[in-house]
């Protein structure tokens, strides 16, 4: 793309050189905590009244997290919860904790089995698991399908919607992340209609889930 068009492709899987140039020019460094620290993001969003999944607590890798996790979930009156690394990205390290009949188990990419074998590599948030709308539940069993809206605040305080994408998990995954194999489809920001074609991260087209 010509240089003057780079701004419209910010955030795409773009060449590292223009991405680095754009990162220096567009986002203020102090805002990156919103995307790099899930605990900070949760606190800030709650502070301005944005609804969030219920935060059950924080797990520390140097604490007795194998005992704390089931106790934390039980106190909330739940049988399951999702555990996410505070600084994780692309869905890496996310697991689902489930408790039934006194037995605890975990499901997720690269982590499955009982609680005794669970290794927590970094600080993590524990949240309630949100349920998909019934209209979407059959499309990605096990994962919450989400819409990502990319916005841009101009210097004169106008808010622009640069694009919106709906993401779907595949093959029983617990997450819908594109980087974890999910399928993404464009959303018309004016009408809310989903595009007819979806794509995975390898650029392959999908006409049906």
PDB file of C-alpha atoms in Angstrom:
ATOM      1  CA  UNK A   1       0.000   0.000   0.000  1.00  0.00           C
ATOM      2  CA  UNK A   2       1.202   3.561  -0.558  1.00  0.00           C
ATOM      3  CA  UNK A   3       2.636   5.252   2.513  1.00  0.00           C
ATOM      4  CA  UNK A   4      -0.278   7.684   2.858  1.00  0.00           C
ATOM      5  CA  UNK A   5      -2.643   4.703   3.221  1.00  0.00           C
ATOM      6  CA  UNK A   6      -0.770   3.010   6.068  1.00  0.00           C
ATOM      7  CA  UNK A   7      -2.868   4.687   8.745  1.00  0.00           C
ATOM      8  CA  UNK A   8      -5.974   2.789   7.617  1.00  0.00           C
ATOM      9  CA  UNK A   9      -4.273  -0.561   8.149  1.00  0.00           C
ATOM     10  CA  UNK A  10      -3.004   0.021  11.666  1.00  0.00           C
ATOM     11  CA  UNK A  11      -3.407  -3.160  13.730  1.00  0.00           C
ATOM     12  CA  UNK A  12      -3.350  -5.537  10.774  1.00  0.00           C
ATOM     13  CA  UNK A  13      -0.749  -8.236  10.217  1.00  0.00           C
ATOM     14  CA  UNK A  14       1.429  -5.641   8.556  1.00  0.00           C
ATOM     15  CA  UNK A  15       5.119  -5.319   7.820  1.00  0.00           C
ATOM     16  CA  UNK A  16       7.093  -4.627  11.062  1.00  0.00           C
ATOM     17  CA  UNK A  17       8.675  -1.407   9.760  1.00  0.00           C
ATOM     18  CA  UNK A  18       5.478   0.610   9.110  1.00  0.00           C
ATOM     19  CA  UNK A  19       3.912  -0.930  12.228  1.00  0.00           C
ATOM     20  CA  UNK A  20       6.801   0.420  14.325  1.00  0.00           C
ATOM     21  CA  UNK A  21       6.442   3.847  12.727  1.00  0.00           C
ATOM     22  CA  UNK A  22       2.722   3.864  13.434  1.00  0.00           C
ATOM     23  CA  UNK A  23       3.179   2.732  17.032  1.00  0.00           C
ATOM     24  CA  UNK A  24       5.421   5.724  17.696  1.00  0.00           C
ATOM     25  CA  UNK A  25       2.949   8.137  16.114  1.00  0.00           C
ATOM     26  CA  UNK A  26      -0.500   6.865  17.112  1.00  0.00           C
ATOM     27  CA  UNK A  27      -0.874   5.244  20.580  1.00  0.00           C
ATOM     28  CA  UNK A  28       0.367   6.946  23.710  1.00  0.00           C
ATOM     29  CA  UNK A  29       2.656   4.563  25.661  1.00  0.00           C
ATOM     30  CA  UNK A  30       0.743   5.032  28.918  1.00  0.00           C
ATOM     31  CA  UNK A  31      -2.355   3.525  27.295  1.00  0.00           C
ATOM     32  CA  UNK A  32      -0.712   0.192  26.515  1.00  0.00           C
ATOM     33  CA  UNK A  33      -1.441  -1.077  30.051  1.00  0.00           C
ATOM     34  CA  UNK A  34      -5.074  -1.389  28.982  1.00  0.00           C
ATOM     35  CA  UNK A  35      -4.056  -4.082  26.506  1.00  0.00           C
ATOM     36  CA  UNK A  36      -1.149  -5.627  28.385  1.00  0.00           C
ATOM     37  CA  UNK A  37      -2.535  -6.000  31.924  1.00  0.00           C
ATOM     38  CA  UNK A  38      -5.952  -7.628  32.333  1.00  0.00           C
ATOM     39  CA  UNK A  39      -6.181  -6.673  36.003  1.00  0.00           C
ATOM     40  CA  UNK A  40      -5.569  -2.972  35.255  1.00  0.00           C
ATOM     41  CA  UNK A  41      -8.014  -3.109  32.342  1.00  0.00           C
ATOM     42  CA  UNK A  42     -10.684  -4.631  34.591  1.00  0.00           C
ATOM     43  CA  UNK A  43     -10.228  -1.955  37.271  1.00  0.00           C
ATOM     44  CA  UNK A  44     -10.268   0.935  34.790  1.00  0.00           C
ATOM     45  CA  UNK A  45     -13.314  -0.352  32.913  1.00  0.00           C
ATOM     46  CA  UNK A  46     -15.234  -0.806  36.159  1.00  0.00           C
ATOM     47  CA  UNK A  47     -14.217   2.708  37.193  1.00  0.00           C
ATOM     48  CA  UNK A  48     -15.968   4.227  34.182  1.00  0.00           C
ATOM     49  CA  UNK A  49     -18.998   1.957  34.433  1.00  0.00           C
ATOM     50  CA  UNK A  50     -18.272  -0.525  31.630  1.00  0.00           C
ATOM     51  CA  UNK A  51     -19.725  -3.962  32.415  1.00  0.00           C
ATOM     52  CA  UNK A  52     -17.125  -6.671  32.897  1.00  0.00           C
ATOM     53  CA  UNK A  53     -17.164 -10.396  33.671  1.00  0.00           C
ATOM     54  CA  UNK A  54     -17.141 -10.935  37.430  1.00  0.00           C
ATOM     55  CA  UNK A  55     -13.558 -10.967  38.700  1.00  0.00           C
ATOM     56  CA  UNK A  56     -13.279 -13.755  41.268  1.00  0.00           C
ATOM     57  CA  UNK A  57      -9.696 -13.051  42.268  1.00  0.00           C
ATOM     58  CA  UNK A  58      -6.014 -13.100  41.358  1.00  0.00           C
ATOM     59  CA  UNK A  59      -3.711 -16.122  41.419  1.00  0.00           C
ATOM     60  CA  UNK A  60      -0.002 -15.751  42.164  1.00  0.00           C
ATOM     61  CA  UNK A  61       2.454 -18.384  40.892  1.00  0.00           C
ATOM     62  CA  UNK A  62       4.441 -18.334  44.146  1.00  0.00           C
ATOM     63  CA  UNK A  63       1.326 -18.887  46.316  1.00  0.00           C
ATOM     64  CA  UNK A  64      -0.751 -22.008  46.936  1.00  0.00           C
ATOM     65  CA  UNK A  65      -2.807 -21.433  43.786  1.00  0.00           C
ATOM     66  CA  UNK A  66      -3.959 -25.065  43.536  1.00  0.00           C
ATOM     67  CA  UNK A  67      -5.840 -24.627  46.821  1.00  0.00           C
ATOM     68  CA  UNK A  68      -6.897 -21.026  46.191  1.00  0.00           C
ATOM     69  CA  UNK A  69      -8.495 -21.619  42.786  1.00  0.00           C
ATOM     70  CA  UNK A  70     -11.247 -24.094  43.825  1.00  0.00           C
ATOM     71  CA  UNK A  71     -11.915 -22.110  47.011  1.00  0.00           C
ATOM     72  CA  UNK A  72     -12.237 -18.896  44.995  1.00  0.00           C
ATOM     73  CA  UNK A  73     -14.709 -20.455  42.561  1.00  0.00           C
ATOM     74  CA  UNK A  74     -16.731 -22.103  45.347  1.00  0.00           C
ATOM     75  CA  UNK A  75     -17.048 -18.795  47.258  1.00  0.00           C
ATOM     76  CA  UNK A  76     -18.570 -17.267  44.129  1.00  0.00           C
ATOM     77  CA  UNK A  77     -21.150 -20.049  44.019  1.00  0.00           C
ATOM     78  CA  UNK A  78     -19.882 -21.311  40.665  1.00  0.00           C
ATOM     79  CA  UNK A  79     -18.820 -24.693  39.324  1.00  0.00           C
ATOM     80  CA  UNK A  80     -16.430 -23.313  36.709  1.00  0.00           C
ATOM     81  CA  UNK A  81     -14.289 -20.271  35.909  1.00  0.00           C
ATOM     82  CA  UNK A  82     -11.797 -19.093  33.321  1.00  0.00           C
ATOM     83  CA  UNK A  83      -8.163 -18.408  34.229  1.00  0.00           C
ATOM     84  CA  UNK A  84      -6.196 -15.913  32.125  1.00  0.00           C
ATOM     85  CA  UNK A  85      -2.575 -14.762  32.477  1.00  0.00           C
ATOM     86  CA  UNK A  86      -2.610 -11.087  33.501  1.00  0.00           C
ATOM     87  CA  UNK A  87      -0.156 -10.204  30.740  1.00  0.00           C
ATOM     88  CA  UNK A  88      -1.174 -12.840  28.215  1.00  0.00           C
ATOM     89  CA  UNK A  89      -1.942 -12.261  24.557  1.00  0.00           C
ATOM     90  CA  UNK A  90      -3.411 -14.173  21.603  1.00  0.00           C
ATOM     91  CA  UNK A  91      -5.253 -16.511  23.961  1.00  0.00           C
ATOM     92  CA  UNK A  92      -2.066 -18.161  25.198  1.00  0.00           C
ATOM     93  CA  UNK A  93      -2.176 -19.774  28.628  1.00  0.00           C
ATOM     94  CA  UNK A  94      -5.940 -19.517  29.103  1.00  0.00           C
ATOM     95  CA  UNK A  95      -7.585 -22.481  30.824  1.00  0.00           C
ATOM     96  CA  UNK A  96     -11.057 -23.347  32.083  1.00  0.00           C
ATOM     97  CA  UNK A  97     -11.334 -24.706  35.621  1.00  0.00           C
ATOM     98  CA  UNK A  98     -14.261 -27.034  36.342  1.00  0.00           C
ATOM     99  CA  UNK A  99     -15.392 -28.622  39.575  1.00  0.00           C
ATOM    100  CA  UNK A 100     -17.934 -31.447  39.855  1.00  0.00           C
ATOM    101  CA  UNK A 101     -18.592 -34.082  42.512  1.00  0.00           C
ATOM    102  CA  UNK A 102     -15.478 -33.088  44.411  1.00  0.00           C
ATOM    103  CA  UNK A 103     -13.232 -33.500  41.377  1.00  0.00           C
ATOM    104  CA  UNK A 104     -11.352 -30.603  39.775  1.00  0.00           C
ATOM    105  CA  UNK A 105     -10.072 -30.495  36.212  1.00  0.00           C
ATOM    106  CA  UNK A 106      -8.718 -28.016  33.694  1.00  0.00           C
ATOM    107  CA  UNK A 107      -9.218 -27.636  29.965  1.00  0.00           C
ATOM    108  CA  UNK A 108      -7.315 -25.464  27.532  1.00  0.00           C
ATOM    109  CA  UNK A 109      -4.601 -25.248  24.943  1.00  0.00           C
ATOM    110  CA  UNK A 110      -1.627 -27.216  26.210  1.00  0.00           C
ATOM    111  CA  UNK A 111      -3.214 -27.788  29.628  1.00  0.00           C
ATOM    112  CA  UNK A 112      -5.650 -30.565  30.424  1.00  0.00           C
ATOM    113  CA  UNK A 113      -5.976 -32.789  33.413  1.00  0.00           C
ATOM    114  CA  UNK A 114      -6.438 -32.591  37.137  1.00  0.00           C
ATOM    115  CA  UNK A 115      -5.637 -29.627  39.348  1.00  0.00           C
ATOM    116  CA  UNK A 116      -2.655 -31.338  40.971  1.00  0.00           C
ATOM    117  CA  UNK A 117      -0.727 -31.223  37.691  1.00  0.00           C
ATOM    118  CA  UNK A 118      -1.635 -27.616  36.859  1.00  0.00           C
ATOM    119  CA  UNK A 119       1.370 -25.293  36.606  1.00  0.00           C
ATOM    120  CA  UNK A 120       0.690 -21.560  36.834  1.00  0.00           C
ATOM    121  CA  UNK A 121       3.463 -19.780  34.961  1.00  0.00           C
ATOM    122  CA  UNK A 122       2.511 -16.190  35.772  1.00  0.00           C
ATOM    123  CA  UNK A 123       0.048 -14.015  37.668  1.00  0.00           C
ATOM    124  CA  UNK A 124      -3.497 -14.692  36.470  1.00  0.00           C
ATOM    125  CA  UNK A 125      -7.026 -13.339  36.767  1.00  0.00           C
ATOM    126  CA  UNK A 126      -9.918 -15.684  37.533  1.00  0.00           C
ATOM    127  CA  UNK A 127     -13.240 -14.654  35.982  1.00  0.00           C
ATOM    128  CA  UNK A 128     -16.747 -15.983  35.622  1.00  0.00           C
ATOM    129  CA  UNK A 129     -17.474 -17.682  32.307  1.00  0.00           C
ATOM    130  CA  UNK A 130     -19.886 -15.729  30.137  1.00  0.00           C
ATOM    131  CA  UNK A 131     -22.445 -17.649  28.092  1.00  0.00           C
ATOM    132  CA  UNK A 132     -23.006 -16.927  24.381  1.00  0.00           C
ATOM    133  CA  UNK A 133     -26.306 -15.728  23.029  1.00  0.00           C
ATOM    134  CA  UNK A 134     -28.461 -18.756  22.089  1.00  0.00           C
ATOM    135  CA  UNK A 135     -28.317 -17.675  18.432  1.00  0.00           C
ATOM    136  CA  UNK A 136     -24.540 -18.175  18.495  1.00  0.00           C
ATOM    137  CA  UNK A 137     -24.161 -21.053  20.931  1.00  0.00           C
ATOM    138  CA  UNK A 138     -24.150 -23.781  18.261  1.00  0.00           C
ATOM    139  CA  UNK A 139     -21.533 -22.056  16.099  1.00  0.00           C
ATOM    140  CA  UNK A 140     -18.644 -22.426  18.522  1.00  0.00           C
ATOM    141  CA  UNK A 141     -19.426 -24.831  21.326  1.00  0.00           C
ATOM    142  CA  UNK A 142     -17.217 -24.136  24.336  1.00  0.00           C
ATOM    143  CA  UNK A 143     -16.098 -20.626  23.343  1.00  0.00           C
ATOM    144  CA  UNK A 144     -17.700 -17.226  23.752  1.00  0.00           C
ATOM    145  CA  UNK A 145     -17.937 -15.598  20.328  1.00  0.00           C
ATOM    146  CA  UNK A 146     -17.052 -11.914  20.583  1.00  0.00           C
ATOM    147  CA  UNK A 147     -17.091  -8.768  18.471  1.00  0.00           C
ATOM    148  CA  UNK A 148     -13.956  -6.617  18.346  1.00  0.00           C
ATOM    149  CA  UNK A 149     -14.575  -2.985  17.414  1.00  0.00           C
ATOM    150  CA  UNK A 150     -11.533  -0.897  16.448  1.00  0.00           C
ATOM    151  CA  UNK A 151     -12.005   2.784  17.239  1.00  0.00           C
ATOM    152  CA  UNK A 152      -9.926   5.894  16.706  1.00  0.00           C
ATOM    153  CA  UNK A 153     -10.167   9.115  18.710  1.00  0.00           C
ATOM    154  CA  UNK A 154      -9.128  12.097  16.615  1.00  0.00           C
ATOM    155  CA  UNK A 155      -7.347  15.177  17.907  1.00  0.00           C
ATOM    156  CA  UNK A 156     -10.621  17.107  17.746  1.00  0.00           C
ATOM    157  CA  UNK A 157     -12.300  14.419  19.900  1.00  0.00           C
ATOM    158  CA  UNK A 158     -14.307  12.719  17.180  1.00  0.00           C
ATOM    159  CA  UNK A 159     -14.710   8.964  17.542  1.00  0.00           C
ATOM    160  CA  UNK A 160     -14.280   6.934  14.367  1.00  0.00           C
ATOM    161  CA  UNK A 161     -15.133   3.258  13.968  1.00  0.00           C
ATOM    162  CA  UNK A 162     -12.380   1.878  11.755  1.00  0.00           C
ATOM    163  CA  UNK A 163     -13.793  -1.615  11.621  1.00  0.00           C
ATOM    164  CA  UNK A 164     -15.548  -4.416  13.473  1.00  0.00           C
ATOM    165  CA  UNK A 165     -14.949  -8.154  13.413  1.00  0.00           C
ATOM    166  CA  UNK A 166     -16.824 -11.092  14.863  1.00  0.00           C
ATOM    167  CA  UNK A 167     -14.721 -14.004  16.050  1.00  0.00           C
ATOM    168  CA  UNK A 168     -15.688 -17.659  16.402  1.00  0.00           C
ATOM    169  CA  UNK A 169     -13.832 -20.509  18.068  1.00  0.00           C
ATOM    170  CA  UNK A 170     -13.337 -23.794  16.238  1.00  0.00           C
ATOM    171  CA  UNK A 171     -12.990 -27.496  17.067  1.00  0.00           C
ATOM    172  CA  UNK A 172     -14.298 -27.160  20.613  1.00  0.00           C
ATOM    173  CA  UNK A 173     -11.739 -24.521  21.608  1.00  0.00           C
ATOM    174  CA  UNK A 174     -12.417 -22.596  24.835  1.00  0.00           C
ATOM    175  CA  UNK A 175     -11.433 -19.290  23.171  1.00  0.00           C
ATOM    176  CA  UNK A 176     -12.350 -17.479  19.947  1.00  0.00           C
ATOM    177  CA  UNK A 177      -8.959 -15.846  19.345  1.00  0.00           C
ATOM    178  CA  UNK A 178      -7.890 -15.522  15.728  1.00  0.00           C
ATOM    179  CA  UNK A 179      -4.318 -16.343  16.731  1.00  0.00           C
ATOM    180  CA  UNK A 180      -5.528 -19.611  18.286  1.00  0.00           C
ATOM    181  CA  UNK A 181      -7.135 -20.853  15.074  1.00  0.00           C
ATOM    182  CA  UNK A 182     -10.461 -19.033  15.274  1.00  0.00           C
ATOM    183  CA  UNK A 183     -12.400 -17.685  12.303  1.00  0.00           C
ATOM    184  CA  UNK A 184     -13.084 -13.954  11.962  1.00  0.00           C
ATOM    185  CA  UNK A 185     -15.749 -12.308   9.843  1.00  0.00           C
ATOM    186  CA  UNK A 186     -16.185  -8.630   9.101  1.00  0.00           C
ATOM    187  CA  UNK A 187     -19.163  -6.765  10.550  1.00  0.00           C
ATOM    188  CA  UNK A 188     -20.790  -3.826   8.768  1.00  0.00           C
ATOM    189  CA  UNK A 189     -20.505  -1.114  11.429  1.00  0.00           C
ATOM    190  CA  UNK A 190     -23.593   0.713  10.118  1.00  0.00           C
ATOM    191  CA  UNK A 191     -26.012  -2.213   9.806  1.00  0.00           C
ATOM    192  CA  UNK A 192     -24.511  -4.847  12.112  1.00  0.00           C
ATOM    193  CA  UNK A 193     -24.676  -7.457   9.347  1.00  0.00           C
ATOM    194  CA  UNK A 194     -21.993 -10.131   9.217  1.00  0.00           C
ATOM    195  CA  UNK A 195     -19.946 -10.525   6.043  1.00  0.00           C
ATOM    196  CA  UNK A 196     -20.616 -13.624   3.963  1.00  0.00           C
ATOM    197  CA  UNK A 197     -16.970 -14.773   4.114  1.00  0.00           C
ATOM    198  CA  UNK A 198     -14.798 -15.404   7.159  1.00  0.00           C
ATOM    199  CA  UNK A 199     -11.015 -15.812   7.350  1.00  0.00           C
ATOM    200  CA  UNK A 200      -8.540 -17.588   9.565  1.00  0.00           C
ATOM    201  CA  UNK A 201      -5.117 -16.153  10.355  1.00  0.00           C
ATOM    202  CA  UNK A 202      -3.546 -18.034   7.452  1.00  0.00           C
ATOM    203  CA  UNK A 203      -5.771 -16.062   5.085  1.00  0.00           C
ATOM    204  CA  UNK A 204      -7.988 -18.992   4.124  1.00  0.00           C
ATOM    205  CA  UNK A 205     -11.584 -18.124   3.248  1.00  0.00           C
ATOM    206  CA  UNK A 206     -14.513 -19.802   5.015  1.00  0.00           C
ATOM    207  CA  UNK A 207     -18.032 -19.595   3.607  1.00  0.00           C
ATOM    208  CA  UNK A 208     -19.513 -21.542   6.520  1.00  0.00           C
ATOM    209  CA  UNK A 209     -18.488 -22.316  10.073  1.00  0.00           C
TER     210      UNK A 209
END
